[in-house]
mmCIF file of C-alpha atoms and ligand atoms in Angstrom:
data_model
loop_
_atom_site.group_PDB
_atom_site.id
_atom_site.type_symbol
_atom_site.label_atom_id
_atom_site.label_comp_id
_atom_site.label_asym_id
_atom_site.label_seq_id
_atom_site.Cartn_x
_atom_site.Cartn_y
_atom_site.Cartn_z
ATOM 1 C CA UNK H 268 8.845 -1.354 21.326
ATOM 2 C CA UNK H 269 9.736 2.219 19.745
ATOM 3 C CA UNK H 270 8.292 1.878 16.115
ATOM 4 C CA UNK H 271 9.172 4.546 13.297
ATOM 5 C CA UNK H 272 6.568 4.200 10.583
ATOM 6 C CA UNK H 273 7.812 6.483 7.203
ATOM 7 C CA UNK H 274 4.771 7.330 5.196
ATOM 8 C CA UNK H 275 2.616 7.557 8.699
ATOM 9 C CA UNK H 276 -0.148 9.633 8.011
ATOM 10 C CA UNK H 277 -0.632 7.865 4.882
ATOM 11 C CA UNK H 278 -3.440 5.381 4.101
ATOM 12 C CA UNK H 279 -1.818 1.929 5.278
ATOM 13 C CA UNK H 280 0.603 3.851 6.962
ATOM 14 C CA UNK H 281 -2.245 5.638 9.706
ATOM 15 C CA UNK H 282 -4.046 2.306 9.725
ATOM 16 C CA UNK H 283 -0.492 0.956 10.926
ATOM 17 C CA UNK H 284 -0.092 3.501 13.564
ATOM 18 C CA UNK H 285 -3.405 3.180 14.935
ATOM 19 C CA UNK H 286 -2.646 -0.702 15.616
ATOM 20 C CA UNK H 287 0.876 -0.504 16.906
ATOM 21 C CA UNK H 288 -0.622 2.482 19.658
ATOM 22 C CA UNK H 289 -3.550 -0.472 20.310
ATOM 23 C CA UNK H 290 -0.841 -3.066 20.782
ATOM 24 C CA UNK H 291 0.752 -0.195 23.035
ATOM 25 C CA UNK H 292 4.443 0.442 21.205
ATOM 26 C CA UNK H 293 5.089 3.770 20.942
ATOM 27 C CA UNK H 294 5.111 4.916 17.554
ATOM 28 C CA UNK H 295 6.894 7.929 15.463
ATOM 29 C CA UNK H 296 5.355 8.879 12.231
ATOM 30 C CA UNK H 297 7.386 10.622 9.514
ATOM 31 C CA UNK H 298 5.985 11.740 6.616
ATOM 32 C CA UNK H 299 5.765 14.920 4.489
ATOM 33 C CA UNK H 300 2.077 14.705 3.556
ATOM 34 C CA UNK H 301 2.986 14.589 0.130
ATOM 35 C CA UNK H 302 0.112 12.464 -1.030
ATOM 36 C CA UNK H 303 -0.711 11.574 3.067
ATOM 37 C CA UNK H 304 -2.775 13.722 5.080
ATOM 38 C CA UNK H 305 -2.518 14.805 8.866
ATOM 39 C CA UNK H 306 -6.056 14.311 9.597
ATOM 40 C CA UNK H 307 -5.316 10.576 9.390
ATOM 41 C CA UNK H 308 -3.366 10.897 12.635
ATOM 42 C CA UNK H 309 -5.097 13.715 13.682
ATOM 43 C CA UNK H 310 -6.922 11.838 16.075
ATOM 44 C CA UNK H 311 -3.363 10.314 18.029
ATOM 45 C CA UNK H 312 -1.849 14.017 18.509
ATOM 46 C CA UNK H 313 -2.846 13.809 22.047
ATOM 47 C CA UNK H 314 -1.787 10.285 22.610
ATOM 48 C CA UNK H 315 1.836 10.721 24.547
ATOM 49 C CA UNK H 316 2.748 7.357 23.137
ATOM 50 C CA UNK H 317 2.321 9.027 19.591
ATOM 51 C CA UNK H 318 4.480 11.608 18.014
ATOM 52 C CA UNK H 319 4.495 12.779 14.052
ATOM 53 C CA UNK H 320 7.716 14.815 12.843
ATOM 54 C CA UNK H 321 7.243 16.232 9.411
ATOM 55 C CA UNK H 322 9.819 15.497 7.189
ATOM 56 C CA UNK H 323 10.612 14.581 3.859
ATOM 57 C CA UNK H 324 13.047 11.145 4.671
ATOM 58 C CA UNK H 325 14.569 11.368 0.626
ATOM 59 C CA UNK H 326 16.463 13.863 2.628
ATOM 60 C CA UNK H 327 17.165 12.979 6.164
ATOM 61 C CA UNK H 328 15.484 11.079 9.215
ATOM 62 C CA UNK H 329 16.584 12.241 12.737
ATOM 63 C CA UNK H 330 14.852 10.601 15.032
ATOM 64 C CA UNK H 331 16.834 10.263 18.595
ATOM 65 C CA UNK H 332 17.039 6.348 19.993
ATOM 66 C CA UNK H 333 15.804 4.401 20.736
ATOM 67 C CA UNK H 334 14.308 2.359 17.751
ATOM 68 C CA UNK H 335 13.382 -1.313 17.957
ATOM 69 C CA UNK H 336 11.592 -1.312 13.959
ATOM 70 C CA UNK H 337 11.367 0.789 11.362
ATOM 71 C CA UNK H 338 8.421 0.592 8.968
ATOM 72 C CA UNK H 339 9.366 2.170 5.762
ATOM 73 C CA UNK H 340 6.011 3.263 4.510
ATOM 74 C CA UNK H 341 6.871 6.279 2.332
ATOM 75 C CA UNK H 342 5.889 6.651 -1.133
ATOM 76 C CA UNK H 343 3.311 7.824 -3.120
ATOM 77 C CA UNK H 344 1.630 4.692 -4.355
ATOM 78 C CA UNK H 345 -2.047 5.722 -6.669
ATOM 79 C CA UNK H 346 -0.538 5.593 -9.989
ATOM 80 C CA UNK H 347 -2.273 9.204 -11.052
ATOM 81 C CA UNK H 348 -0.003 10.073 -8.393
ATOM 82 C CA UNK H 349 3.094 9.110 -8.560
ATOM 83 C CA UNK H 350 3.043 9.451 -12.318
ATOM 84 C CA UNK H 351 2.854 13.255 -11.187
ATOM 85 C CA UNK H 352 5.529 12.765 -9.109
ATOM 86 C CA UNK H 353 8.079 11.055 -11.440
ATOM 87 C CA UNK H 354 10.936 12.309 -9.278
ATOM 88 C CA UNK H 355 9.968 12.516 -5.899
ATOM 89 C CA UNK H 356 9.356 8.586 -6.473
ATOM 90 C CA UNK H 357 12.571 7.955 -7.549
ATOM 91 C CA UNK H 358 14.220 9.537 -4.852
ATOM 92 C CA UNK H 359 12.114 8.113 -2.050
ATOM 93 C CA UNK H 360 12.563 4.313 -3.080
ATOM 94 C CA UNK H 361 16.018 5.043 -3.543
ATOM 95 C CA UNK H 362 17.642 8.068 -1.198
ATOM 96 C CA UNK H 363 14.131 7.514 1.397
ATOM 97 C CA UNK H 364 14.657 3.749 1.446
ATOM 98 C CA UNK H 365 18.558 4.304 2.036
ATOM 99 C CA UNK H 366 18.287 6.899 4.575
ATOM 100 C CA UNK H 367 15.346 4.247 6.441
ATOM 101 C CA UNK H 368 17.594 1.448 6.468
ATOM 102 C CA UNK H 369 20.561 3.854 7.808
ATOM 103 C CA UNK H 370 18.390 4.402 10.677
ATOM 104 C CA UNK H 371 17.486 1.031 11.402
ATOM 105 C CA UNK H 372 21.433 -0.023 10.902
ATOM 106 C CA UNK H 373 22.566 2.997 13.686
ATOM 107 C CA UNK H 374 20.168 1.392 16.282
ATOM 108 C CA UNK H 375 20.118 -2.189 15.391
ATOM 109 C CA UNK H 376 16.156 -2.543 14.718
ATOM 110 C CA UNK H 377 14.570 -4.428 12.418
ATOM 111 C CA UNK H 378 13.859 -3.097 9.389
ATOM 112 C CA UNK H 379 10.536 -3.753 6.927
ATOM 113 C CA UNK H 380 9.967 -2.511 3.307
ATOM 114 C CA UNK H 381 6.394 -2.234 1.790
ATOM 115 C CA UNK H 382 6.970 -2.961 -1.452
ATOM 116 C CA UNK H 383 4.275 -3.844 -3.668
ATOM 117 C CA UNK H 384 2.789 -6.577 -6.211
ATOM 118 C CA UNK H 385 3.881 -3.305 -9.009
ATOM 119 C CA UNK H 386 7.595 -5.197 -8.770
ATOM 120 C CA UNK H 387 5.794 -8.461 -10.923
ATOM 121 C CA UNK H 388 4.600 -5.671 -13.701
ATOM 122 C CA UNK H 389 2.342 -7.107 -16.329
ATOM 123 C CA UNK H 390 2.840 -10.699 -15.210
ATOM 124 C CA UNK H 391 3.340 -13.731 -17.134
ATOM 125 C CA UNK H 392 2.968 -16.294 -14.619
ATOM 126 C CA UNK H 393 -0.409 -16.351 -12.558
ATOM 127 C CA UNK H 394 -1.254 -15.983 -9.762
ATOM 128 C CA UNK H 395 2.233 -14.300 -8.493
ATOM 129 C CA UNK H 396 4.615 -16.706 -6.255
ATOM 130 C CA UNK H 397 7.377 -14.505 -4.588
ATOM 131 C CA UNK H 398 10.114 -16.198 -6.962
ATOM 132 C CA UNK H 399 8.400 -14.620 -9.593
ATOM 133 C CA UNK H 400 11.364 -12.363 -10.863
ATOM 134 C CA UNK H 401 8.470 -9.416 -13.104
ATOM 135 C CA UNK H 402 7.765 -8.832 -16.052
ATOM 136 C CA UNK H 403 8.556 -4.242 -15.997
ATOM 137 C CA UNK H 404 8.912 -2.259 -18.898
ATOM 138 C CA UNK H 405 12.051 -0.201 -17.420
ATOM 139 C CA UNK H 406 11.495 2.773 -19.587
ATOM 140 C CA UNK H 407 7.494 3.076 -19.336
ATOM 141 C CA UNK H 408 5.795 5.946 -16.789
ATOM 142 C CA UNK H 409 5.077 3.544 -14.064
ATOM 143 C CA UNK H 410 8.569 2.441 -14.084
ATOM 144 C CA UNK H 411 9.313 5.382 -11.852
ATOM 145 C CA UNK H 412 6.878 3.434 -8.813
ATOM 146 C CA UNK H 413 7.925 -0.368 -9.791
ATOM 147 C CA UNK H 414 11.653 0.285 -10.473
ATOM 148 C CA UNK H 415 11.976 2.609 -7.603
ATOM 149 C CA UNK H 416 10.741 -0.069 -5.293
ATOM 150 C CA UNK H 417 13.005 -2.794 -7.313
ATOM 151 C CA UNK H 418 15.467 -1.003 -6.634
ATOM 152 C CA UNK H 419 14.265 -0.475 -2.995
ATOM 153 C CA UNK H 420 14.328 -4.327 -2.528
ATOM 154 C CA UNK H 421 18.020 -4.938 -3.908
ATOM 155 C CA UNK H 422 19.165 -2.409 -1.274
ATOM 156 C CA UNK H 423 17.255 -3.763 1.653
ATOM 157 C CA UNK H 424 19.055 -7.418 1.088
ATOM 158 C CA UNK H 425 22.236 -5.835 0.288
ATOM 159 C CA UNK H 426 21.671 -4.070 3.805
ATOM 160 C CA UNK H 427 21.382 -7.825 5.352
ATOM 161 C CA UNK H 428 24.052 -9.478 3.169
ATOM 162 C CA UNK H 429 26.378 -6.660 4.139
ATOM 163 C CA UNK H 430 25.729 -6.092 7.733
ATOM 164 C CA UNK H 431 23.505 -8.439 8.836
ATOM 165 C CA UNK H 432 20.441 -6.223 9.535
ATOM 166 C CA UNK H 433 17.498 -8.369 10.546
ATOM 167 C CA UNK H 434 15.222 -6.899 6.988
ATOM 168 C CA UNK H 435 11.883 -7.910 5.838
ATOM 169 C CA UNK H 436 9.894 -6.788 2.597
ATOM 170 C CA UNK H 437 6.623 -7.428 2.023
ATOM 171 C CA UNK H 438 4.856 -7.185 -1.601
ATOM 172 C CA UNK H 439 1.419 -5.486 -0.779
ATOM 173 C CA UNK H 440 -1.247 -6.122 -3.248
ATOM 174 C CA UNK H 441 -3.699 -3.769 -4.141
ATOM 175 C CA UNK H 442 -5.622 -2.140 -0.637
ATOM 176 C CA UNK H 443 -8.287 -0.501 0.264
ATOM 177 C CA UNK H 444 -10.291 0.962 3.034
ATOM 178 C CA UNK H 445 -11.727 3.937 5.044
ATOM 179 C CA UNK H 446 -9.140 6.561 5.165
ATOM 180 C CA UNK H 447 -8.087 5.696 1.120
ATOM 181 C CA UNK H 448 -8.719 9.695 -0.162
ATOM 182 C CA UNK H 449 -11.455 9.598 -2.078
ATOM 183 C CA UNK H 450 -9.935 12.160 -4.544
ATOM 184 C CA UNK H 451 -6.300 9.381 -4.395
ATOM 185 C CA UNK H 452 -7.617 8.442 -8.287
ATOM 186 C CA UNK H 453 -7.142 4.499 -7.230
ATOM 187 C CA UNK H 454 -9.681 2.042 -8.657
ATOM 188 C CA UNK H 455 -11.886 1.295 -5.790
ATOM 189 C CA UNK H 456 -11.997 5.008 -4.132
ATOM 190 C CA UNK H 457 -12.639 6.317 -7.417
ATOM 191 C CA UNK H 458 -15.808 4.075 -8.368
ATOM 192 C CA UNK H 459 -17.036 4.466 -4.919
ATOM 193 C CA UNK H 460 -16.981 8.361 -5.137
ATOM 194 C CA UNK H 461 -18.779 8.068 -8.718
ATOM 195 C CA UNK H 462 -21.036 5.834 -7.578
ATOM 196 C CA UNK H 463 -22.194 7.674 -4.762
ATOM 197 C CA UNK H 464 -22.288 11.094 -6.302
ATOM 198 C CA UNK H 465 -24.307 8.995 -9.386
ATOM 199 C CA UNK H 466 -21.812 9.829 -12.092
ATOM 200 C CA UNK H 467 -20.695 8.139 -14.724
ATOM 201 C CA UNK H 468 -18.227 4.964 -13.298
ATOM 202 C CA UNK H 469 -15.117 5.422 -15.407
ATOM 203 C CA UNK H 470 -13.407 1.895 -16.827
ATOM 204 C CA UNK H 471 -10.249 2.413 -18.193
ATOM 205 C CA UNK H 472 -9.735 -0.209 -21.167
ATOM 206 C CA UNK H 473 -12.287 -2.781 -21.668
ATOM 207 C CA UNK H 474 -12.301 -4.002 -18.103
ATOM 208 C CA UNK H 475 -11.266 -7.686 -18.376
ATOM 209 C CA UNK H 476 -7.973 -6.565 -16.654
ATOM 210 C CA UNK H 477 -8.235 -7.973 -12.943
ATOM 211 C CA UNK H 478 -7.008 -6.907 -9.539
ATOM 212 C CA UNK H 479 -6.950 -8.645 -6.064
ATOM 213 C CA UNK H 480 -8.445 -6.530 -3.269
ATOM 214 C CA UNK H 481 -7.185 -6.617 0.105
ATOM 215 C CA UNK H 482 -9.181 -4.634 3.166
ATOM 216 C CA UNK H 483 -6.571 -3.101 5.242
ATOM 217 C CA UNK H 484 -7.520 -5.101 8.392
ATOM 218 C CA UNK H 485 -6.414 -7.866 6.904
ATOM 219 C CA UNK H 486 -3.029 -5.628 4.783
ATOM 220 C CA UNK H 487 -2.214 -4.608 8.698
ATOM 221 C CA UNK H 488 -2.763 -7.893 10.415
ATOM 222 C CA UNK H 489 -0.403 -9.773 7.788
ATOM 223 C CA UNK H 490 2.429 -6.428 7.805
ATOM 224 C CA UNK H 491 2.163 -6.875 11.674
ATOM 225 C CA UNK H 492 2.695 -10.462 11.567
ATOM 226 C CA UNK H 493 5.716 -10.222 8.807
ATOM 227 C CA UNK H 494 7.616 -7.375 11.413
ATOM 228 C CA UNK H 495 7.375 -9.104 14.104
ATOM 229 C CA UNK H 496 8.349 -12.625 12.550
ATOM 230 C CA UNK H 497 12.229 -13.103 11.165
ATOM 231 C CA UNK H 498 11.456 -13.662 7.817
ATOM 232 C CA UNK H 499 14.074 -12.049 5.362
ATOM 233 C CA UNK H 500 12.784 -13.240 2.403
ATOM 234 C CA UNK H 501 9.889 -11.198 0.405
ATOM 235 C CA UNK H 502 6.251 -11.851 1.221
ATOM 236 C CA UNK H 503 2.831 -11.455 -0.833
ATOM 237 C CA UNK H 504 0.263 -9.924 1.645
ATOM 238 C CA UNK H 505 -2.930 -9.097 -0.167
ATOM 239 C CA UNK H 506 -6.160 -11.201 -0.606
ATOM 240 C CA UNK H 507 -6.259 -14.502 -3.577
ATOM 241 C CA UNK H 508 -9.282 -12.945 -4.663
ATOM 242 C CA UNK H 509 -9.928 -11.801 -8.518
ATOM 243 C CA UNK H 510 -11.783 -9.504 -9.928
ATOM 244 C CA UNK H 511 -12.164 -7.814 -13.459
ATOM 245 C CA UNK H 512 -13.029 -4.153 -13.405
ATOM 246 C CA UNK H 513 -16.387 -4.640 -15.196
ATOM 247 C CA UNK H 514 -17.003 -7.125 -11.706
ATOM 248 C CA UNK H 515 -16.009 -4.444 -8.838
ATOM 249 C CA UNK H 516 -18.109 -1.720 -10.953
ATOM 250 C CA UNK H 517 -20.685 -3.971 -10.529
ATOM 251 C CA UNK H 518 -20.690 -4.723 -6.670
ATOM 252 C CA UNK H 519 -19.535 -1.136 -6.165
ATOM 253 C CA UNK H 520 -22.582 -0.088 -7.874
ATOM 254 C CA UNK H 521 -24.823 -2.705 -5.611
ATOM 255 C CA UNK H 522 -23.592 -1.760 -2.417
ATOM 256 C CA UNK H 523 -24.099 2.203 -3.080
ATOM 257 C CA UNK H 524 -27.389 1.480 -4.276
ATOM 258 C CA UNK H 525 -26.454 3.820 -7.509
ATOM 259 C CA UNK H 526 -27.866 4.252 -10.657
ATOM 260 C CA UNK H 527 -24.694 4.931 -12.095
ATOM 261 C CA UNK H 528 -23.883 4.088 -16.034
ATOM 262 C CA UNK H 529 -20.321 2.543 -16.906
ATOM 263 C CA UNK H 530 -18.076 4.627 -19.476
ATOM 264 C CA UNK H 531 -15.399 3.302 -21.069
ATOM 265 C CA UNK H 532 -11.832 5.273 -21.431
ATOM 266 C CA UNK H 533 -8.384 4.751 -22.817
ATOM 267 C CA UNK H 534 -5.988 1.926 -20.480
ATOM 268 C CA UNK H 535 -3.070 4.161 -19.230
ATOM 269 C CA UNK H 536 0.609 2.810 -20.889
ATOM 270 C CA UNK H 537 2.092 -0.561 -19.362
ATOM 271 C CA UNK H 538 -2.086 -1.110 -17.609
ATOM 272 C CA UNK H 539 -0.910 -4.996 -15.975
ATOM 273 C CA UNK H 540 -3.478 -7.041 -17.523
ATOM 274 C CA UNK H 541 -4.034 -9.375 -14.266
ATOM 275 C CA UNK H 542 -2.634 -9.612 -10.917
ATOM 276 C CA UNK H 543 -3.327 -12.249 -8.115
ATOM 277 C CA UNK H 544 -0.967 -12.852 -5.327
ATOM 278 C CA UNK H 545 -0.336 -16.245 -4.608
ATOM 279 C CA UNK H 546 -0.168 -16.208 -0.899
ATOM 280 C CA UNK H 547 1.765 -20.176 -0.048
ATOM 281 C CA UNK H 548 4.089 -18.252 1.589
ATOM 282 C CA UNK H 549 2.384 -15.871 4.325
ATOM 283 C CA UNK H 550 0.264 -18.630 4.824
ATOM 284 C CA UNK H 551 3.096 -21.170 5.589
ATOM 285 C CA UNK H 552 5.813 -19.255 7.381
ATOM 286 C CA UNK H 553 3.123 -16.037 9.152
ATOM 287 C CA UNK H 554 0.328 -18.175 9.680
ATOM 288 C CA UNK H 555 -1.739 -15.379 8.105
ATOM 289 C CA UNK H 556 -4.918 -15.401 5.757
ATOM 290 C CA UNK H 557 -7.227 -12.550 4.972
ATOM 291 C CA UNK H 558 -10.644 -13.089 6.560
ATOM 292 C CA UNK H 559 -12.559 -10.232 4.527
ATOM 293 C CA UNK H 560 -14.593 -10.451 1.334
ATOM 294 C CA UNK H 561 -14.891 -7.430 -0.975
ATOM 295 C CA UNK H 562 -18.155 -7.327 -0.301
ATOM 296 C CA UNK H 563 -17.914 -6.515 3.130
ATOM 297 C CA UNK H 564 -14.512 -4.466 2.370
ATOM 298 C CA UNK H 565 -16.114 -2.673 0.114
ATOM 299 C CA UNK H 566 -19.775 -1.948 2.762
ATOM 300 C CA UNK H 567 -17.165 -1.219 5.708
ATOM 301 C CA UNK H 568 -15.160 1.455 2.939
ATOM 302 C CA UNK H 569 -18.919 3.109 1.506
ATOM 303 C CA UNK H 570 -20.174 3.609 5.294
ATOM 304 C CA UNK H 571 -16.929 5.424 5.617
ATOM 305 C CA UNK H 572 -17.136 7.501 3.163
ATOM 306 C CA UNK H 573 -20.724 8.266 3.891
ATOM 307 C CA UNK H 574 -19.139 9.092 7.228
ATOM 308 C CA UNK H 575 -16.770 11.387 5.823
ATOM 309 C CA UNK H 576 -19.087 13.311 4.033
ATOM 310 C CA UNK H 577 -21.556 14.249 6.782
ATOM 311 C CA UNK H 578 -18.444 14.953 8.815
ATOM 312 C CA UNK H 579 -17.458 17.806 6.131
HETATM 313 P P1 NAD W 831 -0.385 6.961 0.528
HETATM 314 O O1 NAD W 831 -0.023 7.854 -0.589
HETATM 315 O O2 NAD W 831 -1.696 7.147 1.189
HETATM 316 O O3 NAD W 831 0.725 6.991 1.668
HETATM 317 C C1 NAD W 831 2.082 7.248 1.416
HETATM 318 C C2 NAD W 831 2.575 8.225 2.453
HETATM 319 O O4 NAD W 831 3.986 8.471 2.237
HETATM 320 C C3 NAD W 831 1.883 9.591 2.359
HETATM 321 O O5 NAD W 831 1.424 9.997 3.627
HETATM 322 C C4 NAD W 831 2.960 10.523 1.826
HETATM 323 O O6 NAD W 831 2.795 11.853 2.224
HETATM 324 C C5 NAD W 831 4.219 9.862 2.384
HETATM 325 N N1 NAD W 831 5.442 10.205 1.645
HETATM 326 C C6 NAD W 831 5.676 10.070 0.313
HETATM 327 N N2 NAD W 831 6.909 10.498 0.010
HETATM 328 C C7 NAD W 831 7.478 10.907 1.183
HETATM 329 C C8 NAD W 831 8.743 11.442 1.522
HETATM 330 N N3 NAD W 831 9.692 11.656 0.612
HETATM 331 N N4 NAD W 831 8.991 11.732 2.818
HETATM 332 C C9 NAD W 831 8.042 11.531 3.775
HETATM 333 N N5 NAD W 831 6.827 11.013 3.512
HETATM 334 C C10 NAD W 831 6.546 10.712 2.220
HETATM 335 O O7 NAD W 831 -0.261 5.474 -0.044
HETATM 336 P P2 NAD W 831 -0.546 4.064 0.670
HETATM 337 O O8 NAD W 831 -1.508 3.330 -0.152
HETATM 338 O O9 NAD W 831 -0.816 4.241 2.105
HETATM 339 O O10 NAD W 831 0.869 3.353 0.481
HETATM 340 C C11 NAD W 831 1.776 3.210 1.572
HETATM 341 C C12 NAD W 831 2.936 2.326 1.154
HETATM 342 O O11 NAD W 831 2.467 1.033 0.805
HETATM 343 C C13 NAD W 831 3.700 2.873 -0.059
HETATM 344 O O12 NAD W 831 5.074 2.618 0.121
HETATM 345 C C14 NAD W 831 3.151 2.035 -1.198
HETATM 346 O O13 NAD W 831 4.085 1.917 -2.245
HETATM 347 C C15 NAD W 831 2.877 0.713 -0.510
HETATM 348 N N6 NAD W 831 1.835 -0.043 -1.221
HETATM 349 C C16 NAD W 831 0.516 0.289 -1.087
HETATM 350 C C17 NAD W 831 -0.431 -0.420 -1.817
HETATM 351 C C18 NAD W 831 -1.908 -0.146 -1.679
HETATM 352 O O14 NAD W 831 -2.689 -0.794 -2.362
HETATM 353 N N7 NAD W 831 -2.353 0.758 -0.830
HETATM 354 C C19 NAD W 831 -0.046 -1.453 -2.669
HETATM 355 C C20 NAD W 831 1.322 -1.728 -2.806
HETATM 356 C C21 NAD W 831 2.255 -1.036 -2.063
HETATM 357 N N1 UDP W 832 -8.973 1.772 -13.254
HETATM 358 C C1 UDP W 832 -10.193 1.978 -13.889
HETATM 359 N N2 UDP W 832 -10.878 3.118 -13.612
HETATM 360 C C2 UDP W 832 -10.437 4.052 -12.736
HETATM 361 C C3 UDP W 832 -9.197 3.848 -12.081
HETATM 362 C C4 UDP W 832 -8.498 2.690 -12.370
HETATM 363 O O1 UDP W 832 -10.647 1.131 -14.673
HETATM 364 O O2 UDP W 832 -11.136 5.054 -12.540
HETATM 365 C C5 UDP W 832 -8.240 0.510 -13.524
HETATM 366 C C6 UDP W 832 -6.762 0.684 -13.835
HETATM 367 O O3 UDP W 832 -6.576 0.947 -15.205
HETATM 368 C C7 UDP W 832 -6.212 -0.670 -13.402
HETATM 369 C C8 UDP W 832 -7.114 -1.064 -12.217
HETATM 370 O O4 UDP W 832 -8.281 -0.269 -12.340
HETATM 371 O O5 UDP W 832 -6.383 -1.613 -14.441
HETATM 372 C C9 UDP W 832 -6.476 -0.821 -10.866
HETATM 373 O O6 UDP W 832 -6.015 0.520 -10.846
HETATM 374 P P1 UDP W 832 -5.393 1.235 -9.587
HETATM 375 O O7 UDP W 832 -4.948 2.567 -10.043
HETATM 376 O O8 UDP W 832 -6.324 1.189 -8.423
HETATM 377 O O9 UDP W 832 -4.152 0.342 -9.149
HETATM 378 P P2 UDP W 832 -3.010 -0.439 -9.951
HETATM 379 O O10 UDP W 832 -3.234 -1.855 -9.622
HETATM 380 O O11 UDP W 832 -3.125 -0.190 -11.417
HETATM 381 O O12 UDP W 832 -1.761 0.114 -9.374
#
């Protein structure tokens, strides 16, 4: 298989890479290293299986045929992030996402979005089924990220209602691993880097919101599984276990061995007050679970970073 991932030399998105050249499909990343960055895929530029084109796909992807799947990865995705980039969002769930499914449409390939759990908001039911329909403030900042990729899913399943394109989407809860930027401003890469560097571990609110933390093994594994199934429909890929923020300050601060105190600082606007993915439906149609604890995520992430740092 030819594979075009959009957001390669992102953090899922290198991770994704890296196991489609294992499996041995050739792969094309495109990506404008807008929050990515090429050292992620530095390591493949010699691989003749592996080619990166840098591009920003809001305006254009030209990548010659053959293309079997397209994996449309692109987006900035750490809230600090994409808050700064209210725009550039926009127009990549919306233009990006078009231009992605053009491509897969001109050579007939299947066609997979990442969306994300952001598309349930602050949700009212719990855990998250996929027939969920949200609960997003349309006008609030992080409606640029969760209505961009709203939007993003009406136009993928207008793409298969239309014209039949074999599409998949796939609601990613919240993931983390080695190659998550320690400077990205996410939850778990920012308590790690406090931790370690034995400053103070910043809570935002009073830190009885929860999250669900998926390693990226396990993120990949179930993303592979979902392209290469037929599955139209959306699926929840993330891990069914919850945790407060006072909780992963705590294990983050075990595992990194830190003396660390916990401050307390204001929740950011529209803050979902708990998220867990209910997962009936990867586990019924993919045959997919994840395997890893956040524990061990969280070890495998720290001796990465450690890693990191005496490679710098
Ligand atoms: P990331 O920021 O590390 O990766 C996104 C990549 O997309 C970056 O390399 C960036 O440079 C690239 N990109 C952004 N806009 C682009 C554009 N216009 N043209 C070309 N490239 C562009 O974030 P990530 O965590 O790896 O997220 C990857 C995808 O998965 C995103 O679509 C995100 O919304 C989705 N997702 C991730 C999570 C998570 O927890 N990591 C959760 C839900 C959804
Ligand atoms: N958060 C926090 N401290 C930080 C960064 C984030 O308490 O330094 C909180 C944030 O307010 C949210 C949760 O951790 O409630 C997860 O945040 P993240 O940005 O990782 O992802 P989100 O799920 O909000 O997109």
């Amino acid at each position: 298989m030819r594979v075009i991932v959009t957001g390669g030399a992102g953090f899922v998105g290198s991770h994704l890479c890296r196991a489609l050249r294992e499996r041995g499909d050739d792969v094309v990343a495109v990506d404008n290293l807008v929050t990515g960055r090429y050292e992620n895929i530095a390591e493949l530029e010699t691989d003749p299986g592996f080619t990166f084109v840098r591009a920003d796909v809001s305006k254009a992807i030209t990548v010659e045929p053959p293309v079997d799947l397209v994996l449309h990865f692109a987006s900035p995705a750490s809230p600090p992030e994409y808050l700064a980039l209210p725009l550039e969002t926009l127009d990549v769930g919306s233009l990006g996402t078009r231009n992605a499914l053009d491509l897969a449409r001109a050579n007939d390939a299947r066609f997979l979005l990442a969306s994300t759990s952001e598309i349930y908001g602050d949700p009212l039911v719990h855990p998250q089924p996929e027939d969920y329909n949200g609960n997003v403030n349309p006008v609030g900042p992080r409606a640029v990220y969760d209505e961009a990729k709203r939007f993003a899913e009406t136009l993928t399943i207008t793409y298969h209602r239309l014209f039949g394109l074999n599409t998949g989407i796939v609601r990613i809860f919240n993931t983390y691993g080695p190659r998550l930027r320690p400077a990205d401003g996410r939850v778990v890469s920012n308590f790690l880097v406090q931790a370690m560097d034995g400053k103070p571990i910043t809570i935002y609110g009073d830190g009885k919101q929860t999250r669900s933390f998926c390693y990226v093994d396990d993120e990949v594994r179930g993303i592979l599984a979902l392209a290469d199934s037929d599955v139209v429909d959306p699926v929840n890929i993330g891990n069914d276990g919850e945790y407060t923020m006072l909780e992963l300050a705590e294990v983050v601060i075990e595992i990194t061995d830190s003396s660390s105190e916990i401050v307390f600082e204001p929740l950011p606007a529209d803050d979902p007050a708990r998220r867990k993915p209910d997962l009936t439906r990867a586990r019924t149609l993919l045959g997919w679970e994840p395997t890893i604890s956040l524990r061990e995520g969280l070890r495998r992430t720290h001796s990465w970073y450690l890693e990191e740092r005496a490679r710098a």
